[in-house]
Coordinates of C-alpha atoms and ligand atoms in Angstrom, one line a residue:
M43 CA 0.0 0.0 0.0
N44 CA 1.0 3.6 -0.4
I45 CA 1.4 5.0 3.1
S46 CA 2.4 8.4 4.4
V47 CA 3.4 9.2 8.0
L48 CA 3.2 12.8 9.1
G49 CA 5.7 13.5 11.9
T50 CA 9.0 11.7 12.1
G51 CA 9.5 11.7 15.9
Y52 CA 9.9 8.5 17.9
V53 CA 6.4 7.3 17.0
G54 CA 6.1 8.4 13.4
L55 CA 9.6 7.3 12.3
V56 CA 9.3 3.9 13.9
T57 CA 5.9 3.4 12.3
G58 CA 7.2 4.6 8.9
V59 CA 10.3 2.4 8.9
C60 CA 8.5 -0.7 10.2
L61 CA 5.8 -0.4 7.6
A62 CA 8.4 0.1 4.9
N63 CA 10.2 -3.0 6.2
L64 CA 6.9 -4.9 5.8
G65 CA 7.0 -4.0 2.1
H66 CA 4.8 -0.9 1.9
N67 CA 5.7 2.2 0.0
V68 CA 6.2 4.8 2.7
T69 CA 6.6 8.6 2.6
C70 CA 7.6 10.2 5.8
Y71 CA 6.9 13.9 6.3
D72 CA 8.2 16.3 8.9
I73 CA 8.1 20.1 9.2
D74 CA 11.7 20.1 10.5
K75 CA 14.0 20.5 7.5
N76 CA 17.2 19.4 9.4
K77 CA 15.5 16.2 10.5
I78 CA 14.4 15.4 6.9
E79 CA 17.9 16.2 5.5
L80 CA 19.5 13.9 8.0
L81 CA 17.0 11.1 7.3
K82 CA 17.5 11.3 3.6
C83 CA 21.2 10.6 4.2
G84 CA 20.2 7.6 6.4
K85 CA 20.9 9.3 9.7
V86 CA 18.4 9.3 12.6
P87 CA 18.3 12.5 14.6
F88 CA 17.7 10.7 17.9
F89 CA 18.9 7.5 19.5
E90 CA 16.5 4.5 19.2
P91 CA 17.8 1.0 18.7
Q92 CA 17.4 -0.5 15.2
V93 CA 15.8 2.6 13.6
E94 CA 18.8 3.7 11.7
E95 CA 19.5 0.3 10.4
F96 CA 15.9 0.1 9.1
V97 CA 16.1 3.6 7.5
I98 CA 19.2 2.7 5.6
K99 CA 17.9 -0.7 4.5
N100 CA 14.7 0.8 3.2
L101 CA 16.3 3.8 1.6
L102 CA 18.5 1.4 -0.4
K103 CA 15.4 -0.6 -1.5
N104 CA 13.5 2.7 -2.4
G105 CA 10.8 1.6 0.0
I106 CA 10.9 4.8 2.0
N107 CA 11.4 8.5 1.2
F108 CA 11.5 11.6 3.3
T109 CA 10.0 15.0 2.5
T110 CA 9.1 18.4 4.0
D111 CA 6.5 18.9 1.3
I112 CA 3.2 18.0 2.9
K113 CA 1.5 18.1 -0.6
I114 CA 3.8 15.2 -1.7
A115 CA 3.1 13.4 1.5
T116 CA -0.7 13.6 1.5
K117 CA -1.4 13.3 -2.2
D118 CA -2.2 9.9 -3.8
C119 CA -1.8 7.7 -0.8
D120 CA -4.1 5.0 0.6
I121 CA -3.4 5.7 4.2
V122 CA -2.0 8.8 6.0
F123 CA -0.8 8.2 9.5
I124 CA -0.8 11.3 11.8
A125 CA 2.1 11.1 14.3
V126 CA 2.9 14.7 15.1
G127 CA 3.4 15.7 18.7
T128 CA 0.6 16.5 21.1
P129 CA 2.5 18.4 23.8
Q130 CA 1.1 19.6 27.1
K131 CA -0.2 23.1 27.5
E132 CA 0.5 25.0 30.6
N133 CA -2.9 24.1 32.1
G134 CA -2.2 20.3 31.5
E135 CA -4.5 20.0 28.4
A136 CA -3.1 18.4 25.2
D137 CA -2.1 21.0 22.6
L138 CA -3.8 19.9 19.4
S139 CA -2.5 22.7 17.2
Y140 CA -0.1 20.4 15.3
I141 CA -2.8 17.9 14.7
E142 CA -5.2 20.6 13.5
N143 CA -2.5 22.0 11.2
V144 CA -1.8 18.7 9.5
A145 CA -5.5 17.8 9.3
M146 CA -6.1 21.0 7.3
Q147 CA -3.2 20.1 5.0
I148 CA -4.6 16.7 4.5
G149 CA -8.0 18.2 3.6
K150 CA -6.4 20.6 1.1
N151 CA -4.4 17.8 -0.7
I152 CA -6.2 14.5 -0.9
S153 CA -7.8 13.8 -4.2
A154 CA -9.3 10.3 -3.8
Y155 CA -10.5 8.1 -1.0
T156 CA -8.0 8.2 1.8
I157 CA -7.9 6.7 5.3
I158 CA -6.5 9.0 8.0
V159 CA -5.1 7.0 10.9
N160 CA -4.3 8.9 14.0
K161 CA -1.4 7.5 16.1
S162 CA -0.9 10.5 18.3
T163 CA -2.3 10.5 21.8
V164 CA -5.3 12.8 21.7
P165 CA -8.2 13.6 23.9
I166 CA -11.3 11.6 23.3
G167 CA -13.3 13.3 20.5
T168 CA -10.3 14.5 18.6
A169 CA -11.0 12.2 15.6
N170 CA -14.3 14.1 15.2
L171 CA -12.4 17.4 15.2
I172 CA -10.0 16.1 12.5
K173 CA -13.0 14.9 10.5
T174 CA -14.6 18.4 10.7
I175 CA -11.4 20.2 9.7
I176 CA -10.9 17.9 6.7
E177 CA -14.5 18.1 5.6
N178 CA -14.3 21.9 5.6
E179 CA -11.4 21.7 3.2
C180 CA -12.6 19.1 0.6
D181 CA -15.4 17.0 -0.8
V182 CA -13.3 13.9 -1.2
E183 CA -14.4 10.7 0.6
F184 CA -12.2 9.8 3.5
D185 CA -12.4 8.0 6.9
I186 CA -10.7 8.4 10.2
I187 CA -9.3 5.6 12.3
S188 CA -7.8 5.8 15.8
N189 CA -4.9 3.4 16.1
P190 CA -3.0 4.3 19.2
E191 CA 0.6 3.4 19.7
F192 CA 2.0 1.5 22.7
L193 CA 5.7 1.9 21.7
R194 CA 8.2 2.2 24.5
E195 CA 11.2 4.3 23.7
G196 CA 14.3 2.1 23.8
S197 CA 12.4 -0.9 22.4
A198 CA 10.0 0.9 20.0
V199 CA 10.9 -1.2 16.9
E200 CA 10.5 -4.4 18.8
D201 CA 7.2 -3.2 20.2
F202 CA 5.9 -2.2 16.8
L203 CA 6.8 -5.6 15.2
N204 CA 5.7 -7.7 18.2
P205 CA 2.8 -5.8 19.8
E206 CA 0.6 -7.4 22.5
R207 CA -2.5 -5.9 20.9
I208 CA -3.5 -3.7 18.1
I209 CA -6.4 -1.3 18.6
I210 CA -8.4 -0.2 15.6
G211 CA -11.1 2.4 16.4
S212 CA -13.4 3.1 13.5
N213 CA -16.8 4.2 12.6
S214 CA -16.5 2.9 9.0
E215 CA -16.6 -0.7 8.0
K216 CA -14.7 0.0 4.8
A217 CA -11.8 1.7 6.5
S218 CA -11.7 -0.9 9.3
E219 CA -11.4 -3.7 6.8
I220 CA -8.4 -2.0 5.1
I221 CA -6.6 -1.3 8.3
N222 CA -7.3 -4.9 9.5
E223 CA -5.7 -6.1 6.2
L224 CA -2.7 -3.8 6.9
Y225 CA -2.1 -5.6 10.2
K226 CA -3.1 -9.1 9.1
D227 CA 0.3 -10.7 9.5
F228 CA 0.6 -9.6 13.1
L229 CA 0.0 -12.5 15.5
C230 CA -1.5 -10.5 18.4
P231 CA -5.2 -9.9 19.2
I232 CA -6.7 -7.1 17.2
V233 CA -9.4 -5.1 19.1
N234 CA -11.9 -3.5 16.7
T235 CA -13.9 -0.9 18.4
N236 CA -15.3 2.6 18.0
I237 CA -13.1 5.6 17.8
E238 CA -13.9 7.1 21.2
T239 CA -13.1 3.7 22.8
A240 CA -9.8 3.4 21.0
E241 CA -8.8 6.9 22.1
M242 CA -9.7 6.0 25.7
I243 CA -7.8 2.7 25.6
K244 CA -4.6 4.6 25.1
Y245 CA -5.1 7.0 28.0
A246 CA -6.5 4.3 30.3
S247 CA -3.4 2.1 29.6
N248 CA -0.9 4.8 30.3
A249 CA -2.8 6.0 33.4
F250 CA -2.9 2.4 34.7
L251 CA 0.8 1.9 34.2
A252 CA 1.6 5.2 35.9
T253 CA -0.7 4.2 38.8
K254 CA 1.2 0.9 39.2
I255 CA 4.4 2.9 39.4
S256 CA 3.1 5.4 42.0
F257 CA 1.5 2.5 44.0
I258 CA 4.8 0.6 44.2
N259 CA 6.6 3.8 45.1
E260 CA 4.3 4.4 48.0
I261 CA 4.7 0.8 49.2
A262 CA 8.5 1.3 48.9
N263 CA 8.2 4.4 51.2
I264 CA 6.4 2.4 53.8
C265 CA 8.8 -0.5 53.4
E266 CA 11.6 1.9 54.6
K267 CA 9.6 2.7 57.7
V268 CA 8.7 -0.8 58.7
G269 CA 11.9 -2.6 57.7
A270 CA 10.5 -4.5 54.7
D271 CA 12.3 -4.9 51.4
I272 CA 10.6 -3.5 48.3
D273 CA 12.5 -5.7 45.8
D274 CA 11.1 -8.9 47.5
V275 CA 7.7 -7.3 47.8
S276 CA 7.6 -6.4 44.1
H277 CA 8.9 -9.8 43.1
A278 CA 6.4 -11.7 45.2
M279 CA 3.5 -9.4 44.1
G280 CA 4.4 -9.9 40.5
L281 CA 4.2 -13.7 40.8
D282 CA 0.5 -13.3 41.1
S283 CA -0.6 -13.3 37.4
R284 CA -3.5 -11.0 38.3
I285 CA -1.0 -8.4 39.2
G286 CA 1.9 -9.2 36.8
N287 CA 5.5 -8.4 37.3
K288 CA 5.9 -5.4 35.0
F289 CA 6.0 -1.8 36.1
L290 CA 6.6 -2.6 39.7
N291 CA 10.1 -1.1 39.9
A292 CA 10.3 1.4 42.7
G293 CA 12.4 4.5 42.2
I294 CA 12.2 8.2 41.7
G295 CA 9.1 8.0 39.6
Y296 CA 8.0 8.1 36.0
G297 CA 9.0 10.6 33.4
G298 CA 9.2 10.8 29.6
S299 CA 7.2 12.4 26.8
C300 CA 4.1 10.3 27.5
F301 CA 3.2 9.4 31.1
P302 CA 3.4 12.9 32.7
K303 CA 1.4 14.6 29.9
D304 CA -1.1 11.8 29.2
I305 CA -1.9 11.4 32.9
K306 CA -2.5 15.1 33.3
A307 CA -4.5 15.2 30.0
L308 CA -6.8 12.4 31.2
S309 CA -7.3 14.1 34.5
N310 CA -8.3 17.2 32.5
I311 CA -10.6 15.3 30.2
A312 CA -12.4 13.9 33.3
L313 CA -12.7 17.4 34.8
S314 CA -14.0 18.8 31.5
H315 CA -16.8 16.3 31.9
N316 CA -17.4 17.3 35.5
Y317 CA -15.7 14.2 36.9
D318 CA -12.9 14.6 39.4
F319 CA -10.4 11.7 38.9
E320 CA -9.2 11.5 42.5
L321 CA -7.0 8.5 42.0
L322 CA -5.0 10.1 39.1
K323 CA -4.5 13.3 41.1
S324 CA -2.8 11.2 43.7
V325 CA -0.7 9.3 41.1
I326 CA 0.7 12.7 39.9
K327 CA 1.3 13.9 43.5
V328 CA 3.1 10.7 44.5
N329 CA 5.3 10.9 41.4
C330 CA 6.3 14.4 42.3
N331 CA 7.0 13.6 46.0
Q332 CA 9.2 10.7 45.0
R333 CA 11.8 13.2 43.7
L334 CA 11.5 15.3 46.9
F335 CA 12.0 12.2 49.1
L336 CA 15.3 11.5 47.3
I337 CA 16.5 15.0 47.9
N338 CA 15.6 14.6 51.6
K339 CA 17.7 11.4 51.7
I340 CA 20.7 13.1 50.1
Q341 CA 20.3 15.9 52.7
K342 CA 20.1 13.5 55.6
L343 CA 23.3 11.8 54.4
L344 CA 25.3 14.8 53.5
G345 CA 23.9 17.5 55.8
N346 CA 23.8 21.1 54.5
L347 CA 24.1 20.8 50.7
E348 CA 25.1 24.4 49.9
G349 CA 28.1 24.6 47.7
K350 CA 28.6 20.8 47.7
K351 CA 29.3 19.0 44.5
I352 CA 27.2 16.0 43.5
C353 CA 27.5 13.7 40.6
I354 CA 24.4 12.4 38.7
W355 CA 24.6 9.3 36.6
G356 CA 21.7 9.2 34.0
I357 CA 19.8 12.1 32.5
A358 CA 17.6 10.3 30.0
F359 CA 14.1 9.5 31.4
K360 CA 14.9 5.8 31.1
P361 CA 17.7 3.6 29.7
D362 CA 18.3 3.0 26.0
T363 CA 17.1 6.4 24.9
D364 CA 18.6 9.9 24.6
D365 CA 15.2 11.4 25.4
I366 CA 15.3 13.8 28.4
R367 CA 11.7 15.1 28.2
E368 CA 10.2 15.2 31.7
S369 CA 13.0 13.1 33.0
A370 CA 13.1 12.5 36.8
A371 CA 16.8 13.2 36.7
I372 CA 16.1 16.8 35.5
D373 CA 13.7 17.3 38.5
I374 CA 16.4 16.0 40.8
I375 CA 19.0 18.3 39.2
N376 CA 16.7 21.3 39.6
L377 CA 16.0 20.4 43.2
L378 CA 19.7 20.2 43.8
H379 CA 20.3 23.5 42.2
N380 CA 17.7 25.0 44.6
K381 CA 19.9 23.8 47.4
S382 CA 22.9 25.5 45.7
V383 CA 24.6 22.2 44.9
V384 CA 27.1 22.1 42.1
V385 CA 26.0 19.4 39.7
N386 CA 28.3 17.1 37.6
A387 CA 26.5 14.7 35.3
Y388 CA 27.0 11.9 32.9
D389 CA 24.6 10.1 30.5
P390 CA 25.6 7.5 27.9
Q391 CA 23.3 9.0 25.2
A392 CA 21.6 12.2 26.2
N393 CA 23.0 15.0 23.9
H394 CA 25.0 17.7 25.8
E395 CA 23.6 20.5 23.6
H396 CA 20.0 19.4 24.2
I397 CA 20.7 19.4 27.9
R398 CA 22.2 22.8 27.9
N399 CA 19.3 24.2 25.8
H400 CA 16.6 22.5 27.8
E401 CA 14.2 25.1 29.0
K402 CA 13.4 23.2 32.2
I403 CA 16.9 23.0 33.6
T404 CA 17.3 25.9 36.0
G405 CA 21.1 26.1 36.5
E406 CA 24.5 25.1 35.3
I407 CA 25.4 21.4 34.9
N408 CA 29.0 20.2 34.3
L409 CA 28.6 17.6 31.7
F410 CA 31.1 14.8 31.2
S411 CA 31.7 12.2 28.5
D412 CA 33.3 9.8 31.0
K413 CA 31.3 8.6 34.0
Y414 CA 34.3 8.3 36.3
E415 CA 35.7 11.8 35.4
A416 CA 32.2 13.1 36.4
L417 CA 32.8 11.8 40.0
K418 CA 35.9 13.8 40.7
N419 CA 35.6 16.0 43.8
C420 CA 32.0 15.1 44.3
E421 CA 30.6 14.3 47.8
A422 CA 28.3 11.6 46.4
L423 CA 27.0 9.7 43.4
V424 CA 23.3 9.8 42.7
V425 CA 22.0 7.2 40.2
T426 CA 18.9 8.5 38.4
T427 CA 18.7 6.2 35.3
E428 CA 19.3 2.5 35.3
W429 CA 21.6 2.3 32.3
E430 CA 23.1 -1.2 31.9
E431 CA 26.7 0.3 32.0
F432 CA 26.0 1.6 35.5
K433 CA 25.1 -1.8 36.9
I434 CA 28.6 -3.3 37.2
P435 CA 30.9 -0.3 37.4
D436 CA 34.5 -0.2 38.8
F437 CA 33.6 0.4 42.4
D438 CA 37.3 1.0 43.3
K439 CA 37.4 3.8 40.8
I440 CA 34.2 5.3 42.2
K441 CA 35.7 5.2 45.7
T442 CA 38.9 6.8 44.6
Y443 CA 37.2 9.7 42.7
L444 CA 34.5 10.6 45.2
I445 CA 35.5 12.7 48.3
N446 CA 33.4 10.2 50.4
P447 CA 32.3 6.8 49.2
T448 CA 28.6 7.6 49.1
I449 CA 26.0 6.4 46.7
I450 CA 22.3 7.3 46.5
D451 CA 20.6 4.9 44.3
G452 CA 17.4 6.2 42.8
R453 CA 16.8 3.0 40.8
N454 CA 17.8 0.2 43.2
I455 CA 20.5 -1.2 40.9
Y456 CA 23.0 -2.2 43.5
S457 CA 22.8 -4.6 46.4
P458 CA 22.8 -2.9 49.8
I459 CA 24.8 -5.9 51.3
K460 CA 27.4 -5.7 48.6
M461 CA 27.7 -1.9 49.0
K462 CA 28.3 -2.2 52.7
K463 CA 30.9 -4.9 52.1
I464 CA 32.9 -2.8 49.8
G465 CA 32.7 0.2 52.1
F466 CA 30.1 2.5 50.6
K467 CA 27.5 4.6 52.5
Y468 CA 24.5 3.6 50.5
I469 CA 20.9 4.5 50.3
S470 CA 18.3 3.3 47.9
I471 CA 14.5 3.2 47.6
G472 CA 12.3 1.0 49.9
R473 CA 15.2 -1.1 51.2
K474 CA 16.6 -1.3 54.7
E475 CA 19.8 0.7 55.3
I476 CA 22.6 -1.7 56.1
Ligands
UDX86 C1 4.3 10.9 19.7 C2 2.8 11.3 19.6 O1 2.6 12.0 18.5 C3 2.3 11.8 20.9 O2 1.0 12.2 20.7 C4 2.4 10.7 21.8 O3 1.8 11.0 23.0 C5 3.8 10.4 22.0 O4 4.4 10.0 20.8 P1 6.7 11.7 19.5 O5 6.9 10.9 18.3 O6 7.4 11.3 20.8 O7 5.1 11.9 19.9 O8 6.9 13.2 19.3 P2 8.1 14.0 18.7 O9 9.4 13.2 18.9 O10 8.0 15.3 19.3 O11 7.8 14.0 17.2 C6 6.8 14.7 16.6 C7 7.3 15.1 15.2 O12 6.3 15.8 14.5 C8 8.5 16.1 15.2 O13 9.5 15.5 14.4 C9 8.0 17.4 14.7 O14 8.9 18.1 13.9 C10 6.9 16.9 13.8 N1 5.8 17.9 13.5 C11 5.3 18.6 14.5 C12 5.4 18.1 12.2 O15 5.9 17.5 11.3 N2 4.5 19.1 12.0 C13 3.9 19.8 12.9 O16 3.1 20.7 12.7 C14 4.4 19.6 14.3
UDX87 C1 5.2 4.7 27.6 C2 4.3 3.5 27.5 O1 4.9 2.4 28.1 C3 4.0 3.2 26.0 O2 3.1 2.1 25.9 C4 3.4 4.4 25.5 O3 2.6 4.4 24.4 C5 4.4 5.6 25.5 O4 4.7 5.8 26.9 P1 7.8 5.2 27.4 O5 7.4 6.5 27.9 O6 8.7 5.0 26.3 O7 6.5 4.4 27.1 O8 8.5 4.4 28.6 P2 8.1 3.4 29.8 O9 9.0 2.2 29.6 O10 6.7 3.1 29.8 O11 8.6 4.2 31.1 C6 8.0 5.4 31.5 C7 8.6 5.8 32.8 O12 8.2 5.0 33.8 C8 10.1 5.9 32.8 O13 10.5 7.1 33.4 C9 10.5 4.8 33.7 O14 11.7 5.0 34.4 C10 9.3 4.7 34.6 N1 9.1 3.4 35.2 C11 8.8 2.3 34.4 C12 9.3 3.2 36.6 O15 9.6 4.1 37.3 N2 9.1 1.9 37.1 C13 8.7 0.9 36.4 O16 8.5 -0.2 36.9 C14 8.6 1.1 35.0

């Protein structure tokens, strides 16, 4: 099929390259010229496993092309995927201006029956808005489908190719049949439903996962008070198939481009329908507090923090990505800045320029390209992202470089017993201090 994907961010590009890899003829559009120029040369502007490999392979086969011309992207194709961002407005609502803009362009350019598939996370009812915008621009027949994505950054290609479910929200039998055909070789269940339900499934799934994280974080906080061990609690809870073992890792809370904004957006959607989603409000509050608790622990261990130097390992919001949007590490860094701490930091992938230009970072960060160099003259190491390379470091080197051998582990990647044995002051989340 001839397919276009509008927006070549994490979601759009992964969707585009995977569909090209399955043999479709794909055109990827983005408003950002630099991104498109890089992609045309087979270079991916962000770090995501396997994507570059797929881009190069499909460029060589002429199965994919990249353009900044939305006319080229929306004309003469069977299916147009919308994957532009839906960032959060100041009041927590989803900003739909990018979606509205591309919908208008679709309306101006389609000339024969086209299916418009929305992959971006949008408030319930947005498909109708897209429909109205397109209808105002043209008389051509078209249908809208809601096909939310569940891709996790760091494993997005794997997640696209091996999904646990595919959701097809449609109010048109014809469009639904074509999109079912598109996904016919996938082995997972396909849930066919109406558009509003599909849009809700996305928010409900993300909100539930975030709730699981905030729940386990609260249990971890209580574990610390009663002498229980959160790792064993999570493990044992996860053995119950009704609970499941995923998303039960306690730490400094969730971040990223999806959970924080989607959870707030769902809370706002509920409010706009005069429903106060109490549980979600607590999920957000607990997530925020989790960062504050870590700062209290650092303070308890090091005393007055003013003027002290602390090293942060991990700025990306999770391992295997260079994405720093809404990262817990950034909140931690800002809270340390508030206490007049000098921050050294290292991340295996996060781009130094992005970090320096990040509007949410309130102060100076000394960025290092070597994790051990970053430790020099610091009072403590704080682990904020559980990158694989942090899990078995050279502890002797850490000890030599830090002023005091002190580790605050925000992701529970080390064993408290081992840390004590090798002579570290060590604090983690929801585990007994040894
Ligand atoms: C996606 C979804 O779109 C979002 O709704 C979901 O909640 C998370 O995943 P993501 O792929 O992570 O977002 O977004 P981002 O990396 O910001 O990429 C969006 C792309 O759309 C950018 O490359 C941007 O340049 C492009 N864009 C934006 C356009 O091409 N046109 C616009 O008008 C606006
Ligand atoms: C998420 C959803 O998982 C995906 O389905 C959706 O469509 C896009 O948003 P992503 O944001 O890439 O994916 O990352 P995810 O792996 O879900 O992690 C989100 C955050 O939760 C990270 O900050 C991570 O550190 C945190 N997390 C995750 C925990 O704190 N504990 C856990 O047990 C799991």
